[in-house]
XYZ file of C-alpha atoms in Angstrom:
423
model
C -18.085 -0.695 -3.359
C -15.663 1.667 -5.002
C -18.421 3.450 -6.885
C -20.376 3.861 -3.649
C -17.360 5.255 -1.795
C -16.712 7.673 -4.693
C -20.144 9.286 -4.147
C -18.731 11.207 -1.226
C -16.340 12.917 -3.624
C -19.330 13.979 -5.748
C -21.425 15.457 -2.954
C -18.813 16.531 -0.425
C -15.566 16.802 -2.331
C -13.762 19.010 0.171
C -14.694 16.647 2.995
C -13.569 13.601 1.028
C -10.187 15.143 0.271
C -9.455 15.414 3.974
C -8.351 11.803 3.903
C -5.751 12.368 1.179
C -2.859 13.507 3.404
C -3.490 10.598 5.782
C -3.421 8.037 2.987
C -0.252 9.481 1.493
C 1.366 9.397 4.931
C 0.889 5.618 4.938
C 2.883 5.180 1.705
C 6.138 3.379 2.345
C 9.512 3.776 0.575
C 9.062 0.397 -1.179
C 5.896 1.611 -2.904
C 3.345 -0.185 -0.740
C 1.131 1.116 2.037
C 1.466 0.327 5.713
C -1.049 -1.407 7.912
C -1.077 -0.782 11.638
C 2.679 -1.064 11.817
C 5.332 0.556 9.656
C 5.808 -2.169 7.033
C 3.951 -2.327 3.717
C 1.132 -4.878 3.496
C -0.791 -5.911 0.395
C -4.000 -6.071 2.406
C -3.817 -2.450 3.485
C -2.427 -1.384 0.123
C -5.739 -2.483 -1.441
C -7.695 -0.169 0.870
C -5.297 2.690 0.351
C -5.629 2.427 -3.449
C -9.412 2.118 -3.246
C -9.597 5.142 -0.990
C -7.372 7.249 -3.209
C -9.453 6.277 -6.222
C -12.655 7.147 -4.352
C -11.494 10.663 -3.549
C -10.018 11.187 -7.015
C -6.477 11.654 -5.778
C -3.485 10.415 -7.714
C -0.688 8.491 -6.098
C 2.454 10.376 -5.208
C 4.513 9.752 -7.240
C 2.428 8.572 -10.196
C 3.008 4.842 -10.717
C 5.282 3.939 -13.591
C 4.495 0.919 -15.702
C 7.850 0.957 -17.498
C 9.686 -2.208 -16.462
C 12.978 -0.361 -16.934
C 12.006 1.951 -14.092
C 13.239 -0.550 -11.510
C 15.976 -2.253 -13.424
C 19.529 -1.714 -12.162
C 20.171 0.319 -15.291
C 17.654 2.848 -14.029
C 20.257 4.036 -11.552
C 23.273 4.569 -13.745
C 26.656 5.395 -12.242
C 28.565 8.302 -13.734
C 29.806 7.575 -17.255
C 33.458 7.728 -16.141
C 34.746 6.988 -12.637
C 36.217 10.104 -11.042
C 39.882 9.391 -11.667
C 41.052 12.999 -12.035
C 41.430 15.545 -9.271
C 39.096 17.834 -11.222
C 36.290 15.382 -10.521
C 36.428 16.378 -6.875
C 35.737 20.048 -7.488
C 32.949 21.444 -5.281
C 30.728 21.899 -8.326
C 30.966 18.187 -9.123
C 29.443 17.144 -5.814
C 25.802 17.744 -4.895
C 25.459 19.575 -1.589
C 23.554 16.640 -0.077
C 26.276 14.172 -1.081
C 28.569 15.165 1.770
C 27.247 16.075 5.146
C 28.728 19.321 6.523
C 30.199 17.213 9.309
C 31.957 14.964 6.815
C 34.991 17.271 6.895
C 35.847 18.745 10.247
C 37.177 22.318 10.012
C 40.243 21.193 11.878
C 40.938 18.554 9.238
C 42.123 21.165 6.739
C 44.703 23.605 8.000
C 44.749 26.949 6.156
C 48.448 26.522 5.516
C 47.852 23.165 3.889
C 45.878 24.642 1.006
C 47.192 26.903 -1.689
C 44.526 29.710 -1.859
C 44.453 29.353 -5.623
C 43.623 25.664 -5.248
C 40.221 26.539 -3.720
C 39.088 28.219 -6.913
C 37.145 25.889 -9.221
C 39.222 26.772 -12.266
C 42.553 26.158 -10.586
C 42.038 22.558 -9.488
C 44.635 21.348 -11.981
C 46.914 18.407 -11.208
C 49.795 20.878 -10.912
C 48.097 22.430 -7.898
C 48.721 19.264 -5.902
C 52.019 18.235 -4.577
C 52.604 14.783 -6.118
C 54.112 13.688 -2.865
C 50.906 14.588 -1.028
C 48.700 12.058 -2.776
C 49.683 8.527 -3.515
C 48.895 7.333 -7.085
C 46.405 4.850 -5.684
C 44.335 7.733 -4.350
C 43.211 8.720 -7.852
C 43.069 5.334 -9.507
C 39.667 3.728 -10.413
C 40.245 1.532 -7.371
C 40.360 4.677 -5.282
C 38.124 3.149 -2.640
C 40.824 1.504 -0.591
C 40.160 -1.652 1.402
C 40.019 0.487 4.503
C 37.119 2.399 2.964
C 35.011 -0.743 2.883
C 35.556 -1.573 6.542
C 32.891 -0.632 9.121
C 35.016 2.328 10.071
C 34.385 3.792 6.599
C 31.021 5.087 7.817
C 32.952 7.798 9.596
C 34.244 10.970 7.971
C 37.769 9.785 8.812
C 37.508 7.315 5.914
C 38.563 10.094 3.545
C 42.297 9.658 2.972
C 44.323 12.045 5.198
C 46.547 12.921 2.279
C 43.610 14.029 0.178
C 42.225 16.066 3.068
C 45.561 17.735 3.598
C 45.564 18.781 -0.056
C 42.033 20.161 0.282
C 40.259 17.534 -1.827
C 37.504 15.813 0.162
C 36.763 12.899 -2.150
C 33.113 11.647 -1.817
C 32.705 7.967 -0.995
C 29.824 5.536 -1.370
C 29.011 6.218 2.264
C 28.415 9.895 1.498
C 26.253 8.997 -1.483
C 24.027 6.642 0.510
C 23.655 9.094 3.402
C 21.998 11.521 1.051
C 19.000 9.186 0.682
C 18.418 8.892 4.463
C 15.473 6.446 4.839
C 14.638 6.509 1.155
C 11.420 8.444 1.639
C 12.561 11.754 0.221
C 14.444 11.284 -3.017
C 14.337 14.743 -4.519
C 13.021 15.532 -7.999
C 16.570 16.371 -9.035
C 17.651 12.871 -8.128
C 14.751 11.376 -10.043
C 15.635 13.539 -13.046
C 19.129 12.126 -12.840
C 17.751 8.610 -13.197
C 17.079 7.653 -9.593
C 13.442 6.539 -9.697
C 11.553 6.292 -6.420
C 9.735 2.962 -6.043
C 5.979 3.076 -6.703
C 3.079 0.722 -6.144
C 3.841 -0.904 -9.491
C 7.352 -1.756 -8.319
C 5.964 -3.066 -5.022
C 3.491 -5.379 -6.755
C 6.033 -6.716 -9.242
C 8.034 -8.092 -6.370
C 5.242 -10.620 -5.676
C 5.373 -11.987 -9.245
C 2.668 -14.695 -9.526
C 1.987 -14.773 -5.803
C 3.754 -18.024 -5.044
C 4.692 -16.772 -1.572
C 1.225 -15.463 -0.666
C -1.693 -16.879 1.273
C -5.254 -16.856 -0.042
C -6.205 -13.419 1.260
C -3.101 -11.742 -0.042
C -3.428 -13.493 -3.432
C -6.829 -11.858 -3.786
C -5.330 -8.572 -2.646
C -2.634 -8.796 -5.291
C -5.290 -9.192 -8.004
C -7.272 -6.266 -6.645
C -4.231 -3.991 -6.470
C -3.351 -4.661 -10.113
C -6.935 -4.008 -11.167
C -6.993 -0.685 -9.311
C -3.877 0.483 -11.119
C -5.603 -0.117 -14.467
C -2.373 -0.899 -16.338
C -1.211 -3.588 -18.731
C 0.359 -5.582 -15.931
C 0.546 -8.290 -14.902
C 1.065 -10.350 -18.035
C -1.674 -12.857 -18.991
C 0.380 -15.834 -17.854
C 0.941 -14.215 -14.449
C -2.797 -13.487 -14.077
C -3.556 -17.100 -14.921
C -1.012 -18.296 -12.383
C -2.548 -16.150 -9.620
C -6.043 -17.482 -10.311
C -4.710 -21.042 -10.479
C -3.260 -20.583 -7.007
C -6.613 -19.301 -5.777
C -8.291 -22.431 -7.142
C -6.069 -24.526 -4.879
C -8.154 -23.125 -1.978
C -11.419 -24.386 -3.453
C -13.185 -26.759 -1.083
C -15.069 -29.979 -1.964
C -18.416 -28.131 -1.582
C -17.244 -25.800 -4.415
C -16.716 -22.882 -2.108
C -13.437 -21.218 -1.127
C -11.746 -21.261 2.225
C -8.759 -19.264 3.408
C -7.120 -22.501 4.570
C -5.828 -25.170 2.204
C -7.634 -28.483 2.516
C -10.763 -27.163 4.222
C -13.899 -29.223 3.525
C -16.336 -26.300 3.499
C -16.006 -22.833 2.057
C -16.680 -19.552 3.811
C -18.640 -16.490 2.709
C -15.474 -14.445 3.095
C -13.464 -16.831 0.896
C -16.214 -16.824 -1.766
C -16.365 -13.040 -1.751
C -12.604 -12.669 -2.212
C -12.388 -15.292 -4.932
C -15.234 -13.817 -6.949
C -13.603 -10.392 -6.646
C -10.285 -11.705 -7.952
C -11.884 -13.269 -11.023
C -13.801 -10.023 -11.644
C -10.615 -7.999 -11.232
C -8.860 -10.053 -13.884
C -12.005 -10.080 -16.059
C -12.084 -13.852 -16.123
C -15.270 -15.984 -15.712
C -15.539 -17.689 -12.331
C -15.428 -21.490 -12.644
C -18.620 -23.243 -11.505
C -20.565 -20.231 -10.192
C -23.574 -22.436 -9.381
C -21.415 -24.523 -7.053
C -20.275 -21.377 -5.309
C -23.880 -20.230 -4.829
C -24.773 -23.583 -3.224
C -21.776 -23.362 -0.918
C -22.714 -19.845 0.223
C -26.384 -20.701 0.772
C -25.365 -23.594 2.985
C -23.903 -21.049 5.408
C -27.225 -19.395 6.203
C -27.846 -19.242 9.962
C -31.115 -19.994 11.716
C -31.799 -16.345 12.433
C -31.758 -15.202 8.793
C -28.190 -14.012 8.498
C -25.063 -15.729 7.232
C -22.020 -17.002 9.074
C -18.634 -18.307 7.947
C -19.268 -21.587 9.767
C -22.307 -23.756 8.970
C -24.997 -24.468 11.550
C -24.602 -21.399 13.750
C -27.791 -20.007 15.336
C -26.825 -16.418 14.466
C -24.907 -14.863 11.631
C -22.485 -11.950 11.532
C -23.018 -8.587 9.899
C -19.959 -8.779 7.653
C -20.722 -12.342 6.471
C -24.393 -11.523 5.816
C -23.501 -8.345 3.944
C -20.901 -10.232 1.863
C -23.433 -12.953 1.030
C -26.030 -10.414 -0.086
C -23.526 -8.638 -2.363
C -22.013 -11.837 -3.704
C -25.362 -13.512 -4.519
C -26.499 -10.301 -6.187
C -23.308 -10.225 -8.293
C -23.970 -13.790 -9.406
C -27.510 -12.941 -10.549
C -29.338 -14.341 -7.541
C -32.358 -12.572 -6.095
C -31.825 -10.883 -2.733
C -34.092 -12.410 -0.111
C -36.005 -9.892 2.036
C -35.229 -11.970 5.118
C -31.510 -11.177 4.795
C -32.183 -7.464 4.504
C -34.535 -7.542 7.511
C -31.933 -9.341 9.564
C -29.315 -6.723 8.683
C -31.660 -3.809 9.369
C -32.508 -5.245 12.781
C -28.854 -5.269 13.884
C -28.400 -1.504 14.027
C -27.454 -0.175 17.466
C -29.012 2.807 19.151
C -25.804 4.740 18.435
C -26.357 4.332 14.689
C -23.698 1.707 14.059
C -23.676 -2.045 13.470
C -21.757 -4.524 15.615
C -19.979 -7.605 14.332
C -22.757 -9.886 15.541
C -25.840 -9.827 17.756
C -24.940 -9.130 21.360
C -21.562 -7.561 20.590
C -21.120 -4.580 22.937
C -19.531 -2.106 20.534
C -20.522 -1.100 17.010
C -17.681 -0.983 14.507
C -17.032 0.731 11.207
C -16.459 -2.429 9.126
C -19.793 -3.936 10.122
C -21.560 -0.588 9.691
C -20.179 0.132 6.236
C -20.762 -3.365 4.881
C -24.302 -3.535 6.329
C -25.238 -0.155 4.814
C -23.723 -1.222 1.489
C -25.621 -4.506 1.431
C -28.901 -2.816 2.348
C -28.384 -0.340 -0.498
C -27.538 -3.160 -2.941
C -30.723 -4.961 -1.885
C -32.826 -1.864 -2.470
C -33.655 -1.189 1.192
C -34.396 2.415 2.178
C -31.795 3.966 4.451
C -33.913 6.917 5.585
C -34.546 5.537 9.047
C -30.850 5.075 9.848
C -29.183 7.859 7.918
C -28.940 10.528 10.643
C -27.805 8.232 13.447
C -25.460 6.212 11.276
C -23.961 9.329 9.731
C -23.186 10.702 13.176
C -21.667 7.371 14.225
C -19.381 7.156 11.187
C -18.241 10.765 11.476
C -17.462 10.232 15.161
C -14.735 7.786 14.034
C -13.113 10.329 11.688
C -9.881 11.800 13.032
C -8.530 15.292 12.464
C -5.559 13.554 10.843
C -7.858 12.483 8.011
C -8.088 8.749 8.711
C -10.780 6.597 10.382
C -10.544 4.285 13.340
C -12.492 1.073 13.675
C -14.638 1.811 16.742
C -14.768 4.036 19.794
C -12.272 1.903 21.746
C -9.763 1.862 18.902
C -6.877 4.324 19.019
C -5.397 3.406 15.624
C -6.086 4.870 12.203
C -5.532 2.725 9.144
C -6.260 2.522 5.445
C -8.805 -0.269 5.781
C -11.140 1.617 8.102
C -10.592 4.784 6.129
C -12.049 3.074 3.064
C -14.965 1.735 5.105
C -15.582 5.254 6.346
C -15.711 6.558 2.781
C -17.999 3.663 1.766
C -20.483 4.353 4.573
C -20.470 8.113 3.971
C -20.886 7.561 0.239
C -24.188 5.754 0.891
C -25.382 7.965 3.740
C -24.687 11.279 2.028
C -25.127 10.348 -1.656
């Protein structure tokens, strides 16, 4: 699928790159990518990474695979705590560290400051009246208990005596304010050792996937494979696949729900993909083929539930691709069934009789027809127009004409469909 989506980059590179800004806008501060809300989601992160790979665009910032990049030591405090007045010179504080409003003009009376004391070179201890600053104000424990109270979020948390002397000592509050929502750590901060989280950091947080359901376990494997790095370690990969095997059903298929008696085409497709991502042979592939074939519907398609009179486009497309991947011949009846489902508007709907065509069904149907060797000439013009009608000026794709949302999943399906229809 990724190779097919990448064809758009080859034939219409400028068009493909239109999606780049949209995808980058969905990157979250924790390194993942958002779904239809604001939080990162492994499921949508997969589609974001696949889409970025398809258009040949690197992640911003480039993922680091150095484990030290997210260790606490990666954000080192200053070598020595600022215990001398000289440490509070203007040059020692980054402009962003203290908001302009952190010191009200009225807080420092002109008469309270010796003019010479405002010069960087003159900030010697002698320039401060010892009576003006208590010794505790310059001790390592200079953040007084009051500075840790909720009121410390206000500029007033700076000791009055220090303000009166003209030394606005930065606090942890000022430091944290500089990072705002964490989305814009500047290069200078990164150069100083403050590394912005990347997708690698986001994935490491899931470890061996013990907290994930079946779908997100498969997504975790796919994300690691897309990053093409040495992680995760072999034992972690083995643990992820072992967890996937817990979802294997008695008929030797896979189901998204633990304890299910029959597998689904969707479950089989995800499981096979995870084993391929980790370059590990799938256990009992023949059993999986039998499970998938048992889900064939009466009409010639496939469904995720056995015995249905009609299949669905996505399940039939997944079955065609999966059986082909496992070395099984593609039956012409499946391809005919898929070809017959195209709407007059050029798209495919989720199942026969569905009123609206959607991008997921369209992209997967076109992909399966191409995998099976079917000619796309008869549908290219209409389907191309349908897919492009779902492309927003913002660079992302929506799922269907009644959908107002753009997301990374449908953006990948848009690239996949266009890759086949224009390649």
